[in-house]
CSV table of C-alpha atoms in Angstrom, one decimal:
chain,number,residue,atom,x,y,z
A,192,MET,CA,0.3,-6.7,25.6
A,193,PRO,CA,1.8,-10.1,25.0
A,194,GLN,CA,3.8,-10.4,21.7
A,195,ASN,CA,2.0,-12.6,19.1
A,196,PRO,CA,4.3,-15.5,18.3
A,197,LEU,CA,2.8,-15.7,14.8
A,198,VAL,CA,4.0,-12.2,14.1
A,199,CYS,CA,7.3,-11.9,16.0
A,200,ILE,CA,9.5,-15.0,16.1
A,201,LEU,CA,11.0,-15.0,19.5
A,202,PHE,CA,14.1,-17.1,18.7
A,203,ALA,CA,17.6,-16.3,17.6
A,204,ALA,CA,16.5,-16.0,13.9
A,205,THR,CA,14.3,-13.1,13.2
A,206,SER,CA,11.7,-13.2,10.4
A,207,LEU,CA,12.9,-10.9,7.7
A,208,PHE,CA,9.8,-8.8,7.1
A,209,SER,CA,7.1,-9.8,9.6
A,210,CYS,CA,8.6,-9.1,13.1
A,211,ALA,CA,6.7,-6.5,15.0
A,212,VAL,CA,7.4,-5.6,18.6
A,213,ALA,CA,4.2,-4.5,20.5
A,214,ALA,CA,4.2,-1.8,23.1
A,215,SER,CA,2.7,-2.2,26.5
A,216,ASP,CA,-1.1,-2.0,26.4
A,217,PRO,CA,-2.0,1.6,25.4
A,218,ALA,CA,-5.2,3.4,26.4
A,219,PRO,CA,-6.8,4.7,23.3
A,220,ASP,CA,-6.0,8.5,23.3
A,221,THR,CA,-8.3,10.4,20.9
A,222,GLN,CA,-8.1,13.8,22.5
A,223,ALA,CA,-8.9,16.5,20.0
A,224,LEU,CA,-6.1,18.8,19.1
A,225,SER,CA,-6.5,22.4,17.8
A,226,ASN,CA,-6.8,21.3,14.2
A,227,PRO,CA,-10.4,21.7,13.0
A,228,ALA,CA,-12.2,18.4,13.4
A,229,ILE,CA,-12.9,16.4,10.3
A,230,PRO,CA,-16.5,15.3,10.3
A,231,VAL,CA,-17.6,11.7,10.2
A,232,GLY,CA,-20.5,10.4,8.1
A,233,VAL,CA,-21.1,13.8,6.5
A,234,TYR,CA,-19.9,13.1,3.0
A,235,SER,CA,-21.7,10.6,0.8
A,236,MET,CA,-19.7,7.9,-1.0
A,237,PRO,CA,-17.9,9.5,-4.0
A,238,SER,CA,-18.3,7.7,-7.3
A,239,THR,CA,-15.0,8.7,-8.9
A,240,ASN,CA,-12.0,6.5,-9.7
A,241,GLU,CA,-8.3,7.0,-9.0
A,242,TRP,CA,-7.5,8.3,-12.5
A,243,SER,CA,-10.1,11.0,-12.2
A,244,LEU,CA,-8.7,12.0,-8.8
A,245,LEU,CA,-5.1,12.0,-10.1
A,246,LYS,CA,-6.0,14.3,-13.0
A,247,SER,CA,-6.6,17.0,-10.4
A,248,PHE,CA,-3.0,16.8,-9.2
A,249,ASN,CA,-0.5,19.2,-10.7
A,250,ALA,CA,2.7,18.0,-12.5
A,251,THR,CA,4.9,19.1,-9.7
A,252,LEU,CA,3.2,16.8,-7.2
A,253,ILE,CA,3.1,13.9,-9.6
A,254,ASN,CA,6.9,14.3,-10.2
A,255,ARG,CA,7.6,14.5,-6.5
A,256,LEU,CA,5.7,11.3,-5.8
A,257,ALA,CA,7.4,9.5,-8.7
A,258,GLY,CA,10.7,10.7,-7.3
A,259,LEU,CA,10.2,8.7,-4.2
A,260,ALA,CA,11.0,5.5,-6.0
A,261,VAL,CA,12.8,5.9,-9.3
A,262,PRO,CA,13.6,2.8,-11.4
A,263,ASP,CA,17.2,2.3,-12.5
A,264,ALA,CA,18.2,1.3,-16.0
A,265,GLN,CA,17.2,-2.3,-15.3
A,266,GLY,CA,13.9,-1.4,-13.8
A,267,ALA,CA,14.9,-2.0,-10.2
A,268,LEU,CA,13.4,0.1,-7.4
A,269,GLN,CA,14.4,0.8,-3.8
A,270,ARG,CA,16.5,-1.9,-2.2
A,271,ASN,CA,16.6,-3.9,-5.4
A,272,ARG,CA,18.8,-1.3,-7.0
A,273,ALA,CA,21.8,-2.7,-5.3
A,274,GLY,CA,20.9,-6.2,-6.6
A,275,TYR,CA,17.6,-8.1,-6.5
A,276,PHE,CA,16.3,-8.6,-3.0
A,277,SER,CA,12.5,-9.0,-3.2
A,278,VAL,CA,9.5,-8.0,-5.3
A,279,ARG,CA,8.3,-6.2,-2.2
A,280,PHE,CA,10.7,-3.4,-3.0
A,281,GLN,CA,9.1,-2.7,-6.4
A,282,ASP,CA,6.5,-0.9,-4.3
A,283,GLY,CA,6.0,2.6,-5.6
A,284,VAL,CA,6.1,1.7,-9.3
A,285,THR,CA,2.6,3.0,-9.9
A,286,TRP,CA,3.8,6.6,-9.5
A,287,THR,CA,6.2,6.2,-12.4
A,288,ILE,CA,3.3,4.7,-14.4
A,289,VAL,CA,1.2,7.8,-13.5
A,290,ARG,CA,4.0,10.1,-14.4
A,291,GLY,CA,4.0,8.6,-17.9
A,292,LEU,CA,0.3,8.6,-18.3
A,293,TYR,CA,-0.2,12.1,-17.0
A,294,PRO,CA,1.6,14.0,-19.8
A,295,ARG,CA,1.3,11.1,-22.3
A,296,ASN,CA,5.0,10.5,-22.2
A,297,ALA,CA,5.7,7.0,-23.6
A,298,ALA,CA,9.4,7.1,-22.6
A,299,VAL,CA,8.6,7.6,-18.9
A,300,LEU,CA,5.7,5.1,-19.1
A,301,GLU,CA,8.2,2.5,-20.5
A,302,SER,CA,10.4,2.9,-17.5
A,303,GLY,CA,7.5,2.1,-15.2
A,304,ILE,CA,6.5,-1.0,-17.3
A,305,LYS,CA,10.2,-2.0,-17.3
A,306,ALA,CA,10.0,-2.0,-13.5
A,307,LEU,CA,7.1,-4.4,-13.6
A,308,GLU,CA,9.0,-6.6,-16.0
A,309,TYR,CA,12.0,-6.5,-13.7
A,310,ALA,CA,9.9,-8.1,-11.0
A,311,PHE,CA,8.6,-10.9,-13.3
A,312,GLY,CA,12.1,-11.5,-14.5
A,313,HIS,CA,12.7,-13.1,-11.1
A,314,GLN,CA,9.5,-15.1,-11.1
A,315,ASN,CA,9.9,-18.8,-10.1
A,316,PRO,CA,8.3,-21.4,-12.4
A,317,ASP,CA,5.5,-22.0,-9.9
A,318,GLY,CA,4.6,-18.3,-9.9
A,319,SER,CA,6.2,-17.4,-6.6
A,320,PHE,CA,9.1,-15.0,-6.2
A,321,PRO,CA,12.5,-15.5,-4.5
A,322,ILE,CA,13.9,-13.5,-1.7
A,323,VAL,CA,17.7,-13.0,-1.9
A,324,VAL,CA,19.0,-11.5,1.4
A,325,PRO,CA,22.0,-9.2,0.8
A,326,PRO,CA,25.2,-10.3,2.5
A,327,THR,CA,25.4,-6.8,4.1
A,328,LEU,CA,22.4,-7.6,6.4
A,329,PRO,CA,22.8,-9.5,9.7
A,330,ALA,CA,22.9,-13.3,9.3
A,331,ASN,CA,19.9,-13.8,11.6
A,332,LEU,CA,17.6,-11.9,9.2
A,333,ILE,CA,16.2,-14.8,7.2
A,334,PRO,CA,13.0,-15.2,5.2
A,335,TYR,CA,10.1,-17.3,6.6
A,336,PRO,CA,7.3,-18.7,4.5
A,337,GLN,CA,4.9,-15.8,5.3
A,338,ASP,CA,7.6,-13.4,4.0
A,339,TYR,CA,7.3,-14.8,0.5
A,340,ALA,CA,3.6,-14.5,0.4
A,341,ASP,CA,3.5,-11.1,2.0
A,342,ALA,CA,6.1,-9.8,-0.4
A,343,THR,CA,4.0,-10.9,-3.3
A,344,THR,CA,0.7,-9.3,-2.1
A,345,PHE,CA,2.6,-6.1,-1.4
A,346,PHE,CA,3.9,-6.0,-4.9
A,347,PHE,CA,0.6,-7.1,-6.4
A,348,SER,CA,-1.3,-4.3,-4.6
A,349,GLU,CA,0.8,-2.0,-6.8
A,350,LEU,CA,0.7,-4.2,-9.9
A,351,GLY,CA,-3.0,-4.3,-9.8
A,352,ARG,CA,-3.3,-0.6,-9.3
A,353,SER,CA,-1.0,0.0,-12.3
A,354,LEU,CA,-2.8,-2.4,-14.6
A,355,ILE,CA,-6.2,-0.9,-13.8
A,356,LEU,CA,-4.9,2.6,-14.5
A,357,LEU,CA,-3.4,1.4,-17.8
A,358,ASP,CA,-6.5,-0.5,-18.8
A,359,GLY,CA,-8.7,2.5,-18.3
A,360,ASN,CA,-6.5,5.0,-20.1
A,361,ALA,CA,-7.7,5.8,-23.6
A,362,TRP,CA,-4.3,7.2,-24.8
A,363,PHE,CA,-2.4,4.1,-23.7
A,364,GLN,CA,-5.0,1.8,-25.2
A,365,THR,CA,-5.2,3.4,-28.6
A,366,SER,CA,-2.0,5.4,-29.3
A,367,ALA,CA,0.5,4.1,-31.9
A,368,ASP,CA,3.2,5.3,-29.6
A,369,THR,CA,2.2,2.7,-26.9
A,370,ALA,CA,1.5,-0.3,-29.2
A,371,ASP,CA,4.6,-2.2,-28.1
A,372,LEU,CA,4.1,-1.2,-24.5
A,373,ARG,CA,0.6,-2.8,-24.7
A,374,ARG,CA,2.1,-6.0,-26.0
A,375,ARG,CA,4.5,-6.0,-23.1
A,376,VAL,CA,1.7,-5.4,-20.6
A,377,GLY,CA,-0.1,-8.4,-22.1
A,378,ILE,CA,2.9,-10.6,-21.3
A,379,ILE,CA,3.0,-9.2,-17.7
A,380,LYS,CA,-0.7,-10.2,-17.3
A,381,GLU,CA,0.1,-13.7,-18.4
A,382,GLN,CA,2.9,-13.9,-15.8
A,383,ALA,CA,0.7,-12.4,-13.1
A,384,ASP,CA,-1.9,-15.0,-13.8
A,385,ARG,CA,0.6,-17.7,-12.9
A,386,SER,CA,1.5,-15.9,-9.7
A,387,ILE,CA,-2.1,-15.6,-8.7
A,388,ASP,CA,-2.5,-19.4,-9.0
A,389,TRP,CA,0.4,-19.7,-6.5
A,390,LEU,CA,-0.8,-16.9,-4.2
A,391,LEU,CA,-4.2,-18.6,-3.9
A,392,THR,CA,-2.4,-21.6,-2.3
A,393,GLN,CA,-1.0,-19.2,0.4
A,394,GLN,CA,-4.3,-18.0,1.8
A,395,ASP,CA,-4.2,-19.9,5.1
A,396,LEU,CA,-0.6,-18.8,5.8
A,397,LEU,CA,-1.5,-15.2,5.1
A,398,ILE,CA,-4.5,-15.4,7.4
A,399,ASP,CA,-2.5,-16.9,10.3
A,400,TYR,CA,0.3,-14.3,10.1
A,401,ASP,CA,-1.5,-11.1,8.9
A,402,THR,CA,-4.7,-11.1,11.0
A,403,PRO,CA,-3.1,-9.0,13.8
A,404,LEU,CA,-1.9,-6.4,11.3
A,405,SER,CA,-4.6,-4.4,9.6
A,406,ASN,CA,-2.2,-2.9,7.0
A,407,HIS,CA,-1.1,-6.4,5.9
A,408,LEU,CA,-4.7,-7.5,5.5
A,409,TYR,CA,-5.4,-4.5,3.2
A,410,TYR,CA,-2.2,-5.2,1.2
A,411,ASP,CA,-3.5,-8.8,0.9
A,412,GLY,CA,-6.9,-7.6,-0.1
A,413,ALA,CA,-5.6,-5.1,-2.7
A,414,GLY,CA,-3.1,-7.7,-4.1
A,415,PHE,CA,-5.8,-10.3,-4.7
A,416,TYR,CA,-8.6,-8.0,-5.7
A,417,LEU,CA,-6.9,-5.5,-8.0
A,418,VAL,CA,-4.9,-8.1,-9.9
A,419,GLY,CA,-7.9,-10.3,-10.0
A,420,ARG,CA,-9.9,-7.4,-11.5
A,421,ALA,CA,-7.2,-6.7,-14.1
A,422,LEU,CA,-7.1,-10.4,-15.1
A,423,ASN,CA,-10.9,-11.0,-14.8
A,424,ARG,CA,-10.1,-13.6,-12.1
A,425,GLN,CA,-13.2,-13.9,-10.0
A,426,ASP,CA,-11.5,-16.3,-7.6
A,427,ALA,CA,-8.9,-13.8,-6.8
A,428,ILE,CA,-11.5,-11.0,-6.5
A,429,ASP,CA,-13.5,-13.0,-4.0
A,430,VAL,CA,-10.4,-13.7,-1.9
A,431,GLY,CA,-9.4,-10.1,-2.0
A,432,ILE,CA,-12.8,-9.0,-0.7
A,433,ALA,CA,-12.5,-11.6,2.1
A,434,PHE,CA,-9.1,-10.3,3.3
A,435,THR,CA,-10.4,-6.7,3.1
A,436,GLU,CA,-13.5,-7.6,5.1
A,437,LEU,CA,-11.3,-9.4,7.7
A,438,GLY,CA,-9.5,-6.1,8.3
A,439,LEU,CA,-12.7,-4.0,8.2
A,440,ASN,CA,-14.4,-6.2,10.8
A,441,ALA,CA,-11.6,-5.5,13.2
A,442,GLN,CA,-11.9,-1.7,13.0
A,443,TRP,CA,-12.6,0.0,16.3
A,444,PRO,CA,-15.8,2.1,16.7
A,445,ASN,CA,-13.7,5.2,17.0
A,446,GLY,CA,-12.1,4.6,13.6
A,447,VAL,CA,-8.8,2.9,14.6
A,448,LEU,CA,-7.5,0.3,12.2
A,449,PRO,CA,-5.7,-1.8,14.8
A,450,GLU,CA,-2.1,-3.1,14.8
A,451,LEU,CA,-1.3,-5.9,17.3
A,452,ASP,CA,-4.5,-5.1,19.2
A,453,GLY,CA,-3.5,-1.4,19.7
A,454,TYR,CA,-3.7,1.9,17.8
A,455,ASP,CA,-0.8,3.2,15.7
A,456,SER,CA,-0.8,6.6,14.1
A,457,SER,CA,1.8,5.6,11.6
A,458,TYR,CA,0.3,2.3,10.4
A,459,GLN,CA,-3.2,4.0,10.4
A,460,GLY,CA,-1.9,6.1,7.5
A,461,VAL,CA,-0.5,3.0,5.7
A,462,SER,CA,-3.8,1.2,6.1
A,463,LEU,CA,-5.9,4.3,5.1
A,464,PHE,CA,-3.9,4.8,1.9
A,465,ARG,CA,-4.3,1.2,0.9
A,466,LEU,CA,-8.1,1.5,1.6
A,467,PHE,CA,-8.1,4.5,-0.8
A,468,ILE,CA,-6.4,2.4,-3.5
A,469,LEU,CA,-8.9,-0.4,-3.0
A,470,TYR,CA,-11.9,2.0,-3.0
A,471,LEU,CA,-10.9,4.1,-6.0
A,472,ASN,CA,-9.9,1.0,-8.2
A,473,ALA,CA,-12.8,-1.2,-7.2
A,474,ASP,CA,-15.4,-2.3,-9.7
A,475,PRO,CA,-18.1,0.5,-9.6
A,476,THR,CA,-20.8,-2.2,-9.4
A,477,ASP,CA,-19.3,-3.6,-6.2
A,478,GLN,CA,-21.4,-1.2,-4.1
A,479,ALA,CA,-21.5,-3.1,-0.9
A,480,ILE,CA,-17.7,-3.4,-0.5
A,481,ARG,CA,-17.2,0.2,-1.7
A,482,GLN,CA,-19.6,1.5,0.9
A,483,ARG,CA,-17.8,-0.4,3.6
A,484,LEU,CA,-14.5,0.9,2.5
A,485,TRP,CA,-15.8,4.5,2.4
A,486,ASP,CA,-17.2,4.2,5.9
A,487,ALA,CA,-13.9,2.8,7.2
A,488,ILE,CA,-12.0,5.6,5.5
A,489,SER,CA,-14.2,8.3,6.9
A,490,SER,CA,-14.0,7.2,10.5
A,491,GLY,CA,-10.3,6.3,10.1
A,492,ILE,CA,-9.4,9.7,8.8
A,493,ALA,CA,-11.3,11.4,11.6
A,494,TRP,CA,-9.3,9.4,14.2
A,495,GLU,CA,-6.0,10.0,12.5
A,496,GLN,CA,-6.6,13.8,12.6
A,497,THR,CA,-6.6,13.6,16.4
A,498,ARG,CA,-3.0,12.4,16.2
A,499,VAL,CA,-1.7,15.3,14.2
A,500,LYS,CA,-0.4,18.4,16.1
A,501,PRO,CA,-1.2,21.8,14.7
A,502,SER,CA,2.5,21.9,13.6
A,503,GLY,CA,2.0,18.9,11.4
A,504,GLU,CA,3.9,16.5,13.7
A,505,ILE,CA,2.3,13.1,14.1
A,506,LEU,CA,2.1,11.9,17.6
A,507,SER,CA,3.5,8.4,18.3
A,508,ASP,CA,2.9,8.2,22.1
A,509,GLY,CA,0.8,5.1,22.8
A,510,ASN,CA,1.5,3.5,19.4
A,511,SER,CA,1.5,-0.2,19.3
A,512,ARG,CA,4.4,-0.5,16.8
A,513,VAL,CA,6.0,2.8,15.6
A,514,TYR,CA,7.5,4.7,18.5
A,515,PRO,CA,11.0,5.4,19.9
A,516,GLY,CA,12.4,2.0,20.6
A,517,GLY,CA,9.6,0.2,18.8
A,518,ASP,CA,9.2,-1.9,15.6
A,519,LYS,CA,12.2,-2.5,13.3
A,520,PHE,CA,12.4,-3.4,9.6
A,521,LEU,CA,15.5,-5.1,8.4
A,522,GLY,CA,17.2,-4.2,11.7
A,523,VAL,CA,16.4,-0.4,11.5
A,524,GLU,CA,13.9,1.2,13.7
A,525,LYS,CA,10.8,2.5,11.8
A,526,GLY,CA,9.9,6.1,11.5
A,527,ILE,CA,6.5,7.7,11.0
A,528,SER,CA,5.0,6.9,7.5
A,529,TYR,CA,4.2,10.6,6.9
A,530,VAL,CA,3.9,10.3,3.1
A,531,ASN,CA,1.1,7.7,3.4
A,532,ILE,CA,-0.6,9.8,6.1
A,533,ALA,CA,-0.4,13.0,4.1
A,534,LEU,CA,-1.6,11.3,0.9
A,535,SER,CA,-4.6,9.9,2.8
A,536,PHE,CA,-5.6,13.3,3.9
A,537,TYR,CA,-5.0,14.8,0.5
A,538,TYR,CA,-7.1,12.0,-1.3
A,539,TYR,CA,-9.9,12.6,1.2
A,540,ALA,CA,-9.8,16.3,0.6
A,541,VAL,CA,-10.0,15.9,-3.2
A,542,LEU,CA,-12.9,13.4,-2.9
A,543,THR,CA,-14.9,15.5,-0.4
A,544,GLY,CA,-13.8,19.1,-0.8
A,545,ASP,CA,-12.9,19.2,2.9
A,546,ALA,CA,-10.6,22.1,3.4
A,547,GLY,CA,-9.6,20.9,6.8
A,548,ALA,CA,-8.3,17.6,5.5
A,549,LYS,CA,-6.2,19.5,2.9
A,550,ALA,CA,-4.8,21.8,5.6
A,551,VAL,CA,-3.7,18.8,7.7
A,552,ALA,CA,-2.0,17.2,4.6
A,553,ASP,CA,-0.2,20.5,3.9
A,554,LYS,CA,1.0,20.8,7.6
A,555,ILE,CA,2.3,17.2,7.6
A,556,ILE,CA,4.3,17.7,4.5
A,557,ALA,CA,5.7,21.1,5.7
A,558,TYR,CA,6.7,19.6,9.0
A,559,TYR,CA,8.5,16.5,7.7
A,560,THR,CA,10.2,18.1,4.9
A,561,THR,CA,11.6,20.9,7.1
A,562,ALA,CA,14.6,20.4,9.4
A,563,HIS,CA,13.5,20.3,13.1
């Protein structure tokens, strides 16, 4: 498979976020393993939203998920904790928001809102966000124009999710304990409105660079759609649907959500979880796009199940991006995105009652949290 020059810059300088190295052309391997097969097209489209689903989680699971990305005293997450790098690394903030909403804990909720404020504290006057590469990284890792746009849609996919959960929570909207937090969220929305204006000018760039990468298209779709919904911006909602449909139109008949014209068991999970976020936070009246999302999720989950061993290990042979010697991020080889994969199976199990999907999720978590 030839490398796409729009995705991987084949010069001395390497695009900071967008470089992907494709494997040789793989033959689609969907051999069934000994896990019970997850049926396709059996379950009708669920009508629930994400908050209703999350209420079925126990506090231990919510705390573990929030523990994956904990804001520091300034609100910084992930690689921003050592000093601001990019809004992309505020990804994961929603779990802190959920951890505050779940037991109605205003102090925890404040730490999540502070993480959103941290991102907008670095907003440029035109609504864009800077990227400040740490001096500890190799000098040839430099940001390209697509990196600024992609970083924003990655963050906005989480921002929109957080805002919709906050808008739909009766305690947050009415409690005296959250009155000042509601004021601060109002300011965040005003700032996000400015960023949407800028992001709308980046559509062509995003299409050029993200079309070969399904997961990027779903981050783009979620970033525009969910923030657009939270801000009542129909222009952003329409663009979000267009990016989402661009990804859905590329799905293979067997359920693969392709990356660089191939299948990838790791990025399949990343794409699936973003599709769940879109589906569960979409306007309930948007029946057409919700049905398309559900159909894509159903067939995508069924294919991903064929890449999970009975032990819970996720196969990487034949992957187009994540495999030994494959794609790197900030100079470090990528590993299997097992959290996204396990969450996708778990969300599917909660929505459908499918015990097989729950069993797969449990096996994945057990395998990757145990020394091998």
